[in-house]
């Protein structure tokens, strides 16, 4: 019979008697002490932290605790066995709270628009990380290959792989695993540059459990999708604001923060966002953290720099040189992302300092790179990126729009989450209607709602062509603290108990943002000697949720005035492209090709950009010929508007 | 002016005042406190350990200290800066002793026999790790490649490399390094499976400093050569007994120890031997530890298993399955070998459980794999391995000889080091002459001396054909503790102050060893339907130093009786082959081919082996027709000898 030992859990002084050698995670369960954990005792998530106060234990070394913490007696419950009577403290961070999902519940809205990628995408299904079940022949004196060569032979019988590699840990584990499992095992193969790595071995057939997470690391929003690599389905999705926001709304501010302080802080913060998203996804689904073998990130160039710890400083300074636009696959754990400790993390290739991997993903997802006709992709995020081209050539540029269209930096703005006003109409100049995501009481206005609102205020004549609110027009337009504002929802109807308004500075930000994007589109078209008419289709992408009113985007002059059927709202193409690349090695290769092939057009070098930007700062534009289809109820004199502008601070990004 | 702080070094209580922020290594130098170090403050060797007793310091984290040590206050002097007045203790292990080389001084004897490999070896010079100097063009707005792509482009301009990879650390360091060094840097490229890894970046042109260490990890002896990868020269060499010896002289004993105790212990012990050898090599030469970018190990299969932490258990049990015979390149630091922290460690491929990478190296070095004529390689180590073949086919086998020929397990045996008797002659049956390595007073007898001695004792008639000492023959043959022994050097002439003798059990061990090898040769030849005569050349390899008397090896029947000009002593072909493979990627590829191509012939499955072994346990052999050229002065009746044998314990390995 095993020796019994006592474990006392502080601060609640719960006592339990267990067999010597029991692990503390088990002991806590027996004692009814609830300790946090996501991985279920696999030693991956690092959440079951305890502090050893007295007694001897045997604990496995882990990178999830710092040296300082180890010095202070921190241990992981699931990695520690009790040797004698012990006293441990459950620190605040380990006490299990009511299961609270740290991120929004509305991420379903961010799901890729193409639910059945398998059929629609012209790539062969071949995920970056694959599992393969093998039943090996037992060795004999006449068939005495080494375990390692035997494994490779069996893998190559099923799949021709020219170069394979595996780390020491995997090879070390091979002989026991084979013999304990009657020579039936599952190997996990991961693409790693030009070679395939045997990243994991498991006993028996576990091919049914193979998951990945694809992540869009945006400046404002981080979105994660949990993918079943066998069925190609998105099991669940989650989104959160990028916590780097406290270091600056805009990329440039964050880079400056990193220069003046600690680059690593920005990595830690976004990695923690990613871990929270993954925690939420595995908590809700039945997927084990340990079965997530791959992560693929798309994001703008600066976000990928922060994530991987590359110094982003030169991204913001002429001649705008990134450290690296096609990062190598690494182990997720290298940057602190907690999935299977041998799981790989891929980053899609970027294009230039200001055109990121999210755009490479967008080009892949929309198929622009293989289009016969001239196609345009406009991705509206904190920056606006524009790509134009077809299967022969591609040119792209970037415009600093600011985060207004993501609902950030706008007084009552919010992400496209539950309670966000996403549609607005003002009928006959007075009857205001709006709908919210989830039909909840309104909490704020998201990007698509803001576009609607500006368009409707303009159509109703509440703002003029320069975007100026006319205080005389309506009683809902009022002045507060010296600034005009329009009350969309009075306090008594809002979920916040406060008026939901759009202020004159909000409108100015939004008009500036659309002007920046439109000016970029216009210059790009012009410099290629093209006309809007030449564009066969415009894909409009961005994290707007499921809805964007193309007509209203046209009304405010955000996009070129083309027949509506030639404009397509495609949602978050970054995450869509990331998912396709995760499911197909061929698609990932295509991303590298896209990144190499595309030409980056630097607007900064274009002397007309400021003029174009100024002209686009009107609704829909100074040059109404560009928007023949926009029926403007009241078009004030452009001259007057220009005069008004001069008296104002011009602003800028 | 910087703030001054006081540092007190215990136990000698030396006090020094230094600027705040000074590192403790510097402070110790100023205080005249001598602390060990091999790397000269690079934080690699881990020898400058101190214990912090009082005061605050800033110390970089290091894997060279265990968590326990960190808890106890251990720090590395060169990695720690003082923040205020501190008291530190210099532990015994860090106190600098008089420079004592931990290994023998005679390793020059182990140098490869071909000093100018460049000319004689049919491989293109292309070391596994290469340095390349690059002067990159500064980026501009019109040439705005990422730093990473720019680097790759410049590398590929100089050398067509299809697949390149680099780790996060290297990419992270790139932007600052480029800009601090005016875009002039040196990259170190290492072969890693099917890809080339950028393993290091340095500012300026450091291509002149590129070193490697090749190591023969033998069961009894570990030999290391320091190679200048630019000149292909062996700068220096060192050898030591394998410290695993305390866990068993023979491989099988060590495997059993590993099964019953800790596998890791055996790794630690041999890694410590390797580190001691490297320490000796860098201490003597001007080479910095940090400039050693590659290690290549050859060794028998079990030794490589121990070194890499593979479970060797099944090597000794039917059907004799190794875990891995072609290990992947790893970072040397992964197994604790201390050179440049990003330096790579390669292991040559083995052939089977009992025919190791030392034989692959031997086949490469002797050119057997490309010989037109039938060629044999006999490698005499703790095991004897035999290879026969030519450029069309190769077959090999292994015989358990025991360590006698390495001077191990023999009463006055020693390695071929200074003071070892390496030549013996007994003229006219009485006049004994011997020479020692380094012409020193004799300390013991090494392998070649033992072969000479047995041959001379036999020729003089002091032992009969079964190897039995004849007490009546000479006064130098005496009985001690019930065993006959022959006094080669009386105490008054020896360096040890004791008689240097060979005992009857020593002779029996040596005869058994030669019998095991000869039986294997004989069976291999027979099973291929060949005659000795068919062999064009026999290469005799082993760690015998510079000398082996082929005639005497023939006299005792260690090798087949062929004309002397067809027998060539080639020394340590394991280290020779390792050096060639380190200098040529093509040669390494050839090693993999050899390992795949060769057929392993298992003697255990051969029913005649025991008979052949018994027949070979005579001098030179039971069947004198096999040795027509051996002039035997007195041939006793084989029958009598056989009778004698039966009364003895047959022994065996």
PDB file of N, CA and C in Angstrom, chain A residues 62 65 67 70-71 139-141 144-148 163 166 168 171-172 175-176 179 194-195 308-311 314 318-326 328 330 335 602 605, chain B residues 62 65 67 70-71 139-141 144-148 163 166 168 171-172 175-176 179 194-195 308-311 314 318-326 328 330 334-335 602 605:
ATOM      1  N   UNK A  62       9.864  23.684 -16.007  1.00  0.00           N
ATOM      2  CA  UNK A  62       8.928  24.245 -16.986  1.00  0.00           C
ATOM      3  C   UNK A  62       9.367  25.647 -17.360  1.00  0.00           C
ATOM      4  N   UNK A  65       7.256  29.088 -15.827  1.00  0.00           N
ATOM      5  CA  UNK A  65       7.530  29.866 -14.618  1.00  0.00           C
ATOM      6  C   UNK A  65       8.881  30.540 -14.804  1.00  0.00           C
ATOM      7  N   UNK A  67      12.464  32.252 -13.444  1.00  0.00           N
ATOM      8  CA  UNK A  67      13.413  31.893 -12.382  1.00  0.00           C
ATOM      9  C   UNK A  67      13.017  32.543 -11.064  1.00  0.00           C
ATOM     10  N   UNK A  70      10.234  30.634  -9.542  1.00  0.00           N
ATOM     11  CA  UNK A  70      10.714  29.373  -8.974  1.00  0.00           C
ATOM     12  C   UNK A  70      11.382  29.650  -7.621  1.00  0.00           C
ATOM     13  N   UNK A  71      12.159  30.716  -7.590  1.00  0.00           N
ATOM     14  CA  UNK A  71      12.808  31.111  -6.334  1.00  0.00           C
ATOM     15  C   UNK A  71      11.784  31.351  -5.238  1.00  0.00           C
ATOM     16  N   UNK A 139      10.272  -5.296 -35.921  1.00  0.00           N
ATOM     17  CA  UNK A 139      11.569  -5.672 -36.476  1.00  0.00           C
ATOM     18  C   UNK A 139      11.942  -7.111 -36.140  1.00  0.00           C
ATOM     19  N   UNK A 140      12.818  -7.660 -36.940  1.00  0.00           N
ATOM     20  CA  UNK A 140      13.328  -8.998 -36.663  1.00  0.00           C
ATOM     21  C   UNK A 140      14.804  -8.998 -37.015  1.00  0.00           C
ATOM     22  N   UNK A 141      15.444 -10.122 -36.815  1.00  0.00           N
ATOM     23  CA  UNK A 141      16.875 -10.193 -37.098  1.00  0.00           C
ATOM     24  C   UNK A 141      17.142  -9.981 -38.596  1.00  0.00           C
ATOM     25  N   UNK A 144      16.147  -5.499 -39.547  1.00  0.00           N
ATOM     26  CA  UNK A 144      16.613  -4.814 -38.332  1.00  0.00           C
ATOM     27  C   UNK A 144      16.954  -3.345 -38.558  1.00  0.00           C
ATOM     28  N   UNK A 145      16.096  -2.659 -39.283  1.00  0.00           N
ATOM     29  CA  UNK A 145      16.250  -1.211 -39.447  1.00  0.00           C
ATOM     30  C   UNK A 145      16.180  -0.528 -38.092  1.00  0.00           C
ATOM     31  N   UNK A 146      16.835   0.595 -37.977  1.00  0.00           N
ATOM     32  CA  UNK A 146      16.689   1.394 -36.754  1.00  0.00           C
ATOM     33  C   UNK A 146      15.243   1.887 -36.691  1.00  0.00           C
ATOM     34  N   UNK A 147      14.790   2.183 -35.475  1.00  0.00           N
ATOM     35  CA  UNK A 147      13.410   2.664 -35.305  1.00  0.00           C
ATOM     36  C   UNK A 147      13.156   3.902 -36.163  1.00  0.00           C
ATOM     37  N   UNK A 148      14.153   4.756 -36.199  1.00  0.00           N
ATOM     38  CA  UNK A 148      14.066   6.034 -36.897  1.00  0.00           C
ATOM     39  C   UNK A 148      13.915   5.824 -38.414  1.00  0.00           C
ATOM     40  N   UNK A 163      12.648  15.596 -48.168  1.00  0.00           N
ATOM     41  CA  UNK A 163      13.495  15.884 -47.013  1.00  0.00           C
ATOM     42  C   UNK A 163      12.665  15.893 -45.734  1.00  0.00           C
ATOM     43  N   UNK A 166      13.649  15.593 -37.847  1.00  0.00           N
ATOM     44  CA  UNK A 166      12.971  15.527 -36.560  1.00  0.00           C
ATOM     45  C   UNK A 166      13.964  15.903 -35.488  1.00  0.00           C
ATOM     46  N   UNK A 168      15.680  15.990 -31.567  1.00  0.00           N
ATOM     47  CA  UNK A 168      16.148  14.956 -30.643  1.00  0.00           C
ATOM     48  C   UNK A 168      15.020  14.407 -29.779  1.00  0.00           C
ATOM     49  N   UNK A 171      12.926  11.833 -31.592  1.00  0.00           N
ATOM     50  CA  UNK A 171      13.649  10.575 -31.817  1.00  0.00           C
ATOM     51  C   UNK A 171      13.832   9.831 -30.491  1.00  0.00           C
ATOM     52  N   UNK A 172      14.117  10.602 -29.427  1.00  0.00           N
ATOM     53  CA  UNK A 172      14.297   9.952 -28.114  1.00  0.00           C
ATOM     54  C   UNK A 172      13.049   9.209 -27.673  1.00  0.00           C
ATOM     55  N   UNK A 175      11.462   4.864 -29.544  1.00  0.00           N
ATOM     56  CA  UNK A 175      11.479   3.415 -29.256  1.00  0.00           C
ATOM     57  C   UNK A 175      10.423   2.981 -28.241  1.00  0.00           C
ATOM     58  N   UNK A 176      10.261   3.725 -27.166  1.00  0.00           N
ATOM     59  CA  UNK A 176       9.276   3.320 -26.154  1.00  0.00           C
ATOM     60  C   UNK A 176       7.856   3.437 -26.707  1.00  0.00           C
ATOM     61  N   UNK A 179       6.960   0.520 -29.010  1.00  0.00           N
ATOM     62  CA  UNK A 179       6.788  -0.778 -28.354  1.00  0.00           C
ATOM     63  C   UNK A 179       5.607  -0.798 -27.397  1.00  0.00           C
ATOM     64  N   UNK A 194      11.720  24.379 -46.387  1.00  0.00           N
ATOM     65  CA  UNK A 194      11.782  23.413 -47.474  1.00  0.00           C
ATOM     66  C   UNK A 194      11.669  21.977 -47.014  1.00  0.00           C
ATOM     67  N   UNK A 195      11.548  21.744 -45.711  1.00  0.00           N
ATOM     68  CA  UNK A 195      11.514  20.371 -45.223  1.00  0.00           C
ATOM     69  C   UNK A 195      10.214  20.104 -44.462  1.00  0.00           C
ATOM     70  N   UNK A 308       6.709  38.840 -33.325  1.00  0.00           N
ATOM     71  CA  UNK A 308       7.917  38.004 -33.388  1.00  0.00           C
ATOM     72  C   UNK A 308       9.128  38.676 -32.738  1.00  0.00           C
ATOM     73  N   UNK A 309       8.920  39.891 -32.213  1.00  0.00           N
ATOM     74  CA  UNK A 309      10.031  40.564 -31.546  1.00  0.00           C
ATOM     75  C   UNK A 309      11.047  41.158 -32.500  1.00  0.00           C
ATOM     76  N   UNK A 310      10.616  41.501 -33.722  1.00  0.00           N
ATOM     77  CA  UNK A 310      11.503  42.212 -34.654  1.00  0.00           C
ATOM     78  C   UNK A 310      11.391  43.708 -34.364  1.00  0.00           C
ATOM     79  N   UNK A 311      12.494  44.404 -34.402  1.00  0.00           N
ATOM     80  CA  UNK A 311      12.480  45.842 -34.158  1.00  0.00           C
ATOM     81  C   UNK A 311      11.730  46.569 -35.286  1.00  0.00           C
ATOM     82  N   UNK A 314      12.266  50.936 -38.076  1.00  0.00           N
ATOM     83  CA  UNK A 314      12.522  51.489 -39.412  1.00  0.00           C
ATOM     84  C   UNK A 314      11.322  51.403 -40.344  1.00  0.00           C
ATOM     85  N   UNK A 318      11.695  56.833 -43.281  1.00  0.00           N
ATOM     86  CA  UNK A 318      12.193  56.648 -44.633  1.00  0.00           C
ATOM     87  C   UNK A 318      13.545  55.942 -44.597  1.00  0.00           C
ATOM     88  N   UNK A 319      13.853  55.026 -45.474  1.00  0.00           N
ATOM     89  CA  UNK A 319      13.024  54.500 -46.584  1.00  0.00           C
ATOM     90  C   UNK A 319      12.116  53.323 -46.195  1.00  0.00           C
ATOM     91  N   UNK A 320      11.639  53.287 -44.975  1.00  0.00           N
ATOM     92  CA  UNK A 320      10.583  52.329 -44.558  1.00  0.00           C
ATOM     93  C   UNK A 320      10.963  50.864 -44.779  1.00  0.00           C
ATOM     94  N   UNK A 321      11.990  50.441 -44.077  1.00  0.00           N
ATOM     95  CA  UNK A 321      12.522  49.091 -44.272  1.00  0.00           C
ATOM     96  C   UNK A 321      12.071  48.154 -43.149  1.00  0.00           C
ATOM     97  N   UNK A 322      11.304  47.129 -43.476  1.00  0.00           N
ATOM     98  CA  UNK A 322      10.967  46.140 -42.446  1.00  0.00           C
ATOM     99  C   UNK A 322      12.160  45.221 -42.180  1.00  0.00           C
ATOM    100  N   UNK A 323      12.179  44.592 -41.015  1.00  0.00           N
ATOM    101  CA  UNK A 323      13.241  43.621 -40.715  1.00  0.00           C
ATOM    102  C   UNK A 323      13.036  42.385 -41.591  1.00  0.00           C
ATOM    103  N   UNK A 324      11.783  41.940 -41.663  1.00  0.00           N
ATOM    104  CA  UNK A 324      11.524  40.653 -42.302  1.00  0.00           C
ATOM    105  C   UNK A 324      10.068  40.606 -42.742  1.00  0.00           C
ATOM    106  N   UNK A 325       9.835  40.275 -44.012  1.00  0.00           N
ATOM    107  CA  UNK A 325       8.447  40.181 -44.459  1.00  0.00           C
ATOM    108  C   UNK A 325       7.989  38.737 -44.657  1.00  0.00           C
ATOM    109  N   UNK A 326       8.922  37.791 -44.639  1.00  0.00           N
ATOM    110  CA  UNK A 326       8.476  36.391 -44.718  1.00  0.00           C
ATOM    111  C   UNK A 326       9.148  35.571 -43.624  1.00  0.00           C
ATOM    112  N   UNK A 328      10.195  32.831 -40.867  1.00  0.00           N
ATOM    113  CA  UNK A 328      10.211  31.365 -40.919  1.00  0.00           C
ATOM    114  C   UNK A 328       9.191  30.784 -39.948  1.00  0.00           C
ATOM    115  N   UNK A 330       8.089  28.860 -36.792  1.00  0.00           N
ATOM    116  CA  UNK A 330       8.783  28.642 -35.517  1.00  0.00           C
ATOM    117  C   UNK A 330       7.900  27.770 -34.635  1.00  0.00           C
ATOM    118  N   UNK A 335       7.453  32.172 -28.881  1.00  0.00           N
ATOM    119  CA  UNK A 335       7.012  33.538 -28.584  1.00  0.00           C
ATOM    120  C   UNK A 335       5.959  33.546 -27.486  1.00  0.00           C
ATOM    121  N   UNK A 602       4.630  53.517 -53.509  1.00  0.00           N
ATOM    122  CA  UNK A 602       4.707  54.332 -52.299  1.00  0.00           C
ATOM    123  C   UNK A 602       4.063  55.696 -52.532  1.00  0.00           C
ATOM    124  N   UNK A 605       5.914  59.094 -52.054  1.00  0.00           N
ATOM    125  CA  UNK A 605       6.774  59.650 -53.097  1.00  0.00           C
ATOM    126  C   UNK A 605       5.948  60.374 -54.157  1.00  0.00           C
TER     127      UNK A 605
ATOM    128  N   UNK B  62      20.918  32.362 -17.882  1.00  0.00           N
ATOM    129  CA  UNK B  62      21.823  31.456 -18.582  1.00  0.00           C
ATOM    130  C   UNK B  62      21.391  30.023 -18.340  1.00  0.00           C
ATOM    131  N   UNK B  65      23.593  27.474 -15.606  1.00  0.00           N
ATOM    132  CA  UNK B  65      23.362  27.254 -14.179  1.00  0.00           C
ATOM    133  C   UNK B  65      22.015  26.562 -14.025  1.00  0.00           C
ATOM    134  N   UNK B  67      18.516  25.533 -11.968  1.00  0.00           N
ATOM    135  CA  UNK B  67      17.587  26.308 -11.132  1.00  0.00           C
ATOM    136  C   UNK B  67      18.024  26.269  -9.674  1.00  0.00           C
ATOM    137  N   UNK B  70      20.834  28.629  -9.142  1.00  0.00           N
ATOM    138  CA  UNK B  70      20.358  30.011  -9.114  1.00  0.00           C
ATOM    139  C   UNK B  70      19.744  30.306  -7.760  1.00  0.00           C
ATOM    140  N   UNK B  71      18.975  29.348  -7.264  1.00  0.00           N
ATOM    141  CA  UNK B  71      18.375  29.513  -5.928  1.00  0.00           C
ATOM    142  C   UNK B  71      19.440  29.746  -4.869  1.00  0.00           C
ATOM    143  N   UNK B 139      19.811  50.431 -48.202  1.00  0.00           N
ATOM    144  CA  UNK B 139      18.491  50.538 -48.842  1.00  0.00           C
ATOM    145  C   UNK B 139      18.128  51.987 -49.143  1.00  0.00           C
ATOM    146  N   UNK B 140      17.229  52.168 -50.069  1.00  0.00           N
ATOM    147  CA  UNK B 140      16.719  53.506 -50.365  1.00  0.00           C
ATOM    148  C   UNK B 140      15.241  53.360 -50.649  1.00  0.00           C
ATOM    149  N   UNK B 141      14.599  54.473 -50.932  1.00  0.00           N
ATOM    150  CA  UNK B 141      13.158  54.427 -51.174  1.00  0.00           C
ATOM    151  C   UNK B 141      12.862  53.614 -52.437  1.00  0.00           C
ATOM    152  N   UNK B 144      13.834  49.117 -51.464  1.00  0.00           N
ATOM    153  CA  UNK B 144      13.403  49.015 -50.067  1.00  0.00           C
ATOM    154  C   UNK B 144      13.066  47.579 -49.650  1.00  0.00           C
ATOM    155  N   UNK B 145      13.916  46.661 -50.030  1.00  0.00           N
ATOM    156  CA  UNK B 145      13.765  45.281 -49.573  1.00  0.00           C
ATOM    157  C   UNK B 145      13.856  45.228 -48.050  1.00  0.00           C
ATOM    158  N   UNK B 146      13.218  44.237 -47.462  1.00  0.00           N
ATOM    159  CA  UNK B 146      13.403  44.028 -46.031  1.00  0.00           C
ATOM    160  C   UNK B 146      14.850  43.598 -45.792  1.00  0.00           C
ATOM    161  N   UNK B 147      15.338  43.842 -44.592  1.00  0.00           N
ATOM    162  CA  UNK B 147      16.720  43.471 -44.258  1.00  0.00           C
ATOM    163  C   UNK B 147      16.962  41.984 -44.521  1.00  0.00           C
ATOM    164  N   UNK B 148      15.969  41.192 -44.175  1.00  0.00           N
ATOM    165  CA  UNK B 148      16.042  39.739 -44.277  1.00  0.00           C
ATOM    166  C   UNK B 148      16.156  39.302 -45.745  1.00  0.00           C
ATOM    167  N   UNK B 163      17.242  26.348 -50.546  1.00  0.00           N
ATOM    168  CA  UNK B 163      16.410  26.577 -49.365  1.00  0.00           C
ATOM    169  C   UNK B 163      17.272  27.110 -48.230  1.00  0.00           C
ATOM    170  N   UNK B 166      16.485  30.652 -41.160  1.00  0.00           N
ATOM    171  CA  UNK B 166      17.196  31.253 -40.042  1.00  0.00           C
ATOM    172  C   UNK B 166      16.228  31.359 -38.874  1.00  0.00           C
ATOM    173  N   UNK B 168      14.605  32.926 -35.246  1.00  0.00           N
ATOM    174  CA  UNK B 168      14.155  34.251 -34.831  1.00  0.00           C
ATOM    175  C   UNK B 168      15.299  35.108 -34.313  1.00  0.00           C
ATOM    176  N   UNK B 171      17.336  36.683 -37.067  1.00  0.00           N
ATOM    177  CA  UNK B 171      16.599  37.741 -37.774  1.00  0.00           C
ATOM    178  C   UNK B 171      16.452  38.969 -36.878  1.00  0.00           C
ATOM    179  N   UNK B 172      16.199  38.710 -35.579  1.00  0.00           N
ATOM    180  CA  UNK B 172      16.039  39.846 -34.667  1.00  0.00           C
ATOM    181  C   UNK B 172      17.291  40.706 -34.606  1.00  0.00           C
ATOM    182  N   UNK B 175      18.807  43.865 -38.143  1.00  0.00           N
ATOM    183  CA  UNK B 175      18.795  45.305 -38.479  1.00  0.00           C
ATOM    184  C   UNK B 175      19.877  46.116 -37.762  1.00  0.00           C
ATOM    185  N   UNK B 176      20.065  45.892 -36.483  1.00  0.00           N
ATOM    186  CA  UNK B 176      21.066  46.682 -35.750  1.00  0.00           C
ATOM    187  C   UNK B 176      22.468  46.332 -36.235  1.00  0.00           C
ATOM    188  N   UNK B 179      23.298  48.013 -39.543  1.00  0.00           N
ATOM    189  CA  UNK B 179      23.477  49.468 -39.496  1.00  0.00           C
ATOM    190  C   UNK B 179      24.681  49.880 -38.670  1.00  0.00           C
ATOM    191  N   UNK B 194      18.261  19.108 -45.319  1.00  0.00           N
ATOM    192  CA  UNK B 194      18.156  19.547 -46.705  1.00  0.00           C
ATOM    193  C   UNK B 194      18.282  21.047 -46.881  1.00  0.00           C
ATOM    194  N   UNK B 195      18.425  21.782 -45.796  1.00  0.00           N
ATOM    195  CA  UNK B 195      18.473  23.236 -45.924  1.00  0.00           C
ATOM    196  C   UNK B 195      19.778  23.798 -45.378  1.00  0.00           C
ATOM    197  N   UNK B 308      23.652  11.397 -27.533  1.00  0.00           N
ATOM    198  CA  UNK B 308      22.439  12.133 -27.908  1.00  0.00           C
ATOM    199  C   UNK B 308      21.247  11.800 -27.008  1.00  0.00           C
ATOM    200  N   UNK B 309      21.473  10.918 -26.034  1.00  0.00           N
ATOM    201  CA  UNK B 309      20.383  10.590 -25.123  1.00  0.00           C
ATOM    202  C   UNK B 309      19.351   9.643 -25.709  1.00  0.00           C
ATOM    203  N   UNK B 310      19.743   8.820 -26.697  1.00  0.00           N
ATOM    204  CA  UNK B 310      18.836   7.795 -27.225  1.00  0.00           C
ATOM    205  C   UNK B 310      18.975   6.559 -26.341  1.00  0.00           C
ATOM    206  N   UNK B 311      17.868   5.908 -26.051  1.00  0.00           N
ATOM    207  CA  UNK B 311      17.898   4.708 -25.227  1.00  0.00           C
ATOM    208  C   UNK B 311      18.619   3.576 -25.976  1.00  0.00           C
ATOM    209  N   UNK B 314      18.058  -1.563 -26.687  1.00  0.00           N
ATOM    210  CA  UNK B 314      17.780  -2.615 -27.668  1.00  0.00           C
ATOM    211  C   UNK B 314      18.960  -2.930 -28.583  1.00  0.00           C
ATOM    212  N   UNK B 318      18.562  -9.091 -28.965  1.00  0.00           N
ATOM    213  CA  UNK B 318      18.042  -9.487 -30.263  1.00  0.00           C
ATOM    214  C   UNK B 318      16.691  -8.837 -30.505  1.00  0.00           C
ATOM    215  N   UNK B 319      16.346  -8.371 -31.666  1.00  0.00           N
ATOM    216  CA  UNK B 319      17.140  -8.345 -32.920  1.00  0.00           C
ATOM    217  C   UNK B 319      18.053  -7.119 -33.074  1.00  0.00           C
ATOM    218  N   UNK B 320      18.539  -6.563 -31.995  1.00  0.00           N
ATOM    219  CA  UNK B 320      19.593  -5.526 -32.024  1.00  0.00           C
ATOM    220  C   UNK B 320      19.196  -4.289 -32.827  1.00  0.00           C
ATOM    221  N   UNK B 321      18.180  -3.612 -32.333  1.00  0.00           N
ATOM    222  CA  UNK B 321      17.637  -2.465 -33.072  1.00  0.00           C
ATOM    223  C   UNK B 321      18.119  -1.148 -32.451  1.00  0.00           C
ATOM    224  N   UNK B 322      18.857  -0.362 -33.188  1.00  0.00           N
ATOM    225  CA  UNK B 322      19.213   0.963 -32.676  1.00  0.00           C
ATOM    226  C   UNK B 322      18.021   1.909 -32.789  1.00  0.00           C
ATOM    227  N   UNK B 323      18.040   2.981 -31.990  1.00  0.00           N
ATOM    228  CA  UNK B 323      16.975   3.980 -32.111  1.00  0.00           C
ATOM    229  C   UNK B 323      17.157   4.747 -33.415  1.00  0.00           C
ATOM    230  N   UNK B 324      18.398   5.123 -33.707  1.00  0.00           N
ATOM    231  CA  UNK B 324      18.643   6.036 -34.827  1.00  0.00           C
ATOM    232  C   UNK B 324      20.080   5.882 -35.277  1.00  0.00           C
ATOM    233  N   UNK B 325      20.296   5.654 -36.572  1.00  0.00           N
ATOM    234  CA  UNK B 325      21.677   5.548 -37.046  1.00  0.00           C
ATOM    235  C   UNK B 325      22.104   6.774 -37.845  1.00  0.00           C
ATOM    236  N   UNK B 326      21.170   7.647 -38.195  1.00  0.00           N
ATOM    237  CA  UNK B 326      21.615   8.887 -38.859  1.00  0.00           C
ATOM    238  C   UNK B 326      20.962  10.089 -38.188  1.00  0.00           C
ATOM    239  N   UNK B 328      19.972  13.721 -36.801  1.00  0.00           N
ATOM    240  CA  UNK B 328      19.941  15.025 -37.467  1.00  0.00           C
ATOM    241  C   UNK B 328      20.990  15.956 -36.851  1.00  0.00           C
ATOM    242  N   UNK B 330      22.145  19.007 -34.820  1.00  0.00           N
ATOM    243  CA  UNK B 330      21.482  19.749 -33.732  1.00  0.00           C
ATOM    244  C   UNK B 330      22.382  20.910 -33.324  1.00  0.00           C
ATOM    245  N   UNK B 334      22.464  21.853 -27.259  1.00  0.00           N
ATOM    246  CA  UNK B 334      21.325  20.991 -26.897  1.00  0.00           C
ATOM    247  C   UNK B 334      21.740  19.809 -26.040  1.00  0.00           C
ATOM    248  N   UNK B 335      22.968  19.315 -26.268  1.00  0.00           N
ATOM    249  CA  UNK B 335      23.428  18.202 -25.433  1.00  0.00           C
ATOM    250  C   UNK B 335      24.514  18.653 -24.458  1.00  0.00           C
ATOM    251  N   UNK B 602      25.373 -10.369 -39.769  1.00  0.00           N
ATOM    252  CA  UNK B 602      25.320 -10.620 -38.328  1.00  0.00           C
ATOM    253  C   UNK B 602      25.976 -11.957 -37.995  1.00  0.00           C
ATOM    254  N   UNK B 605      24.159 -14.860 -36.122  1.00  0.00           N
ATOM    255  CA  UNK B 605      23.284 -15.789 -36.834  1.00  0.00           C
ATOM    256  C   UNK B 605      24.091 -16.890 -37.520  1.00  0.00           C
TER     257      UNK B 605
END
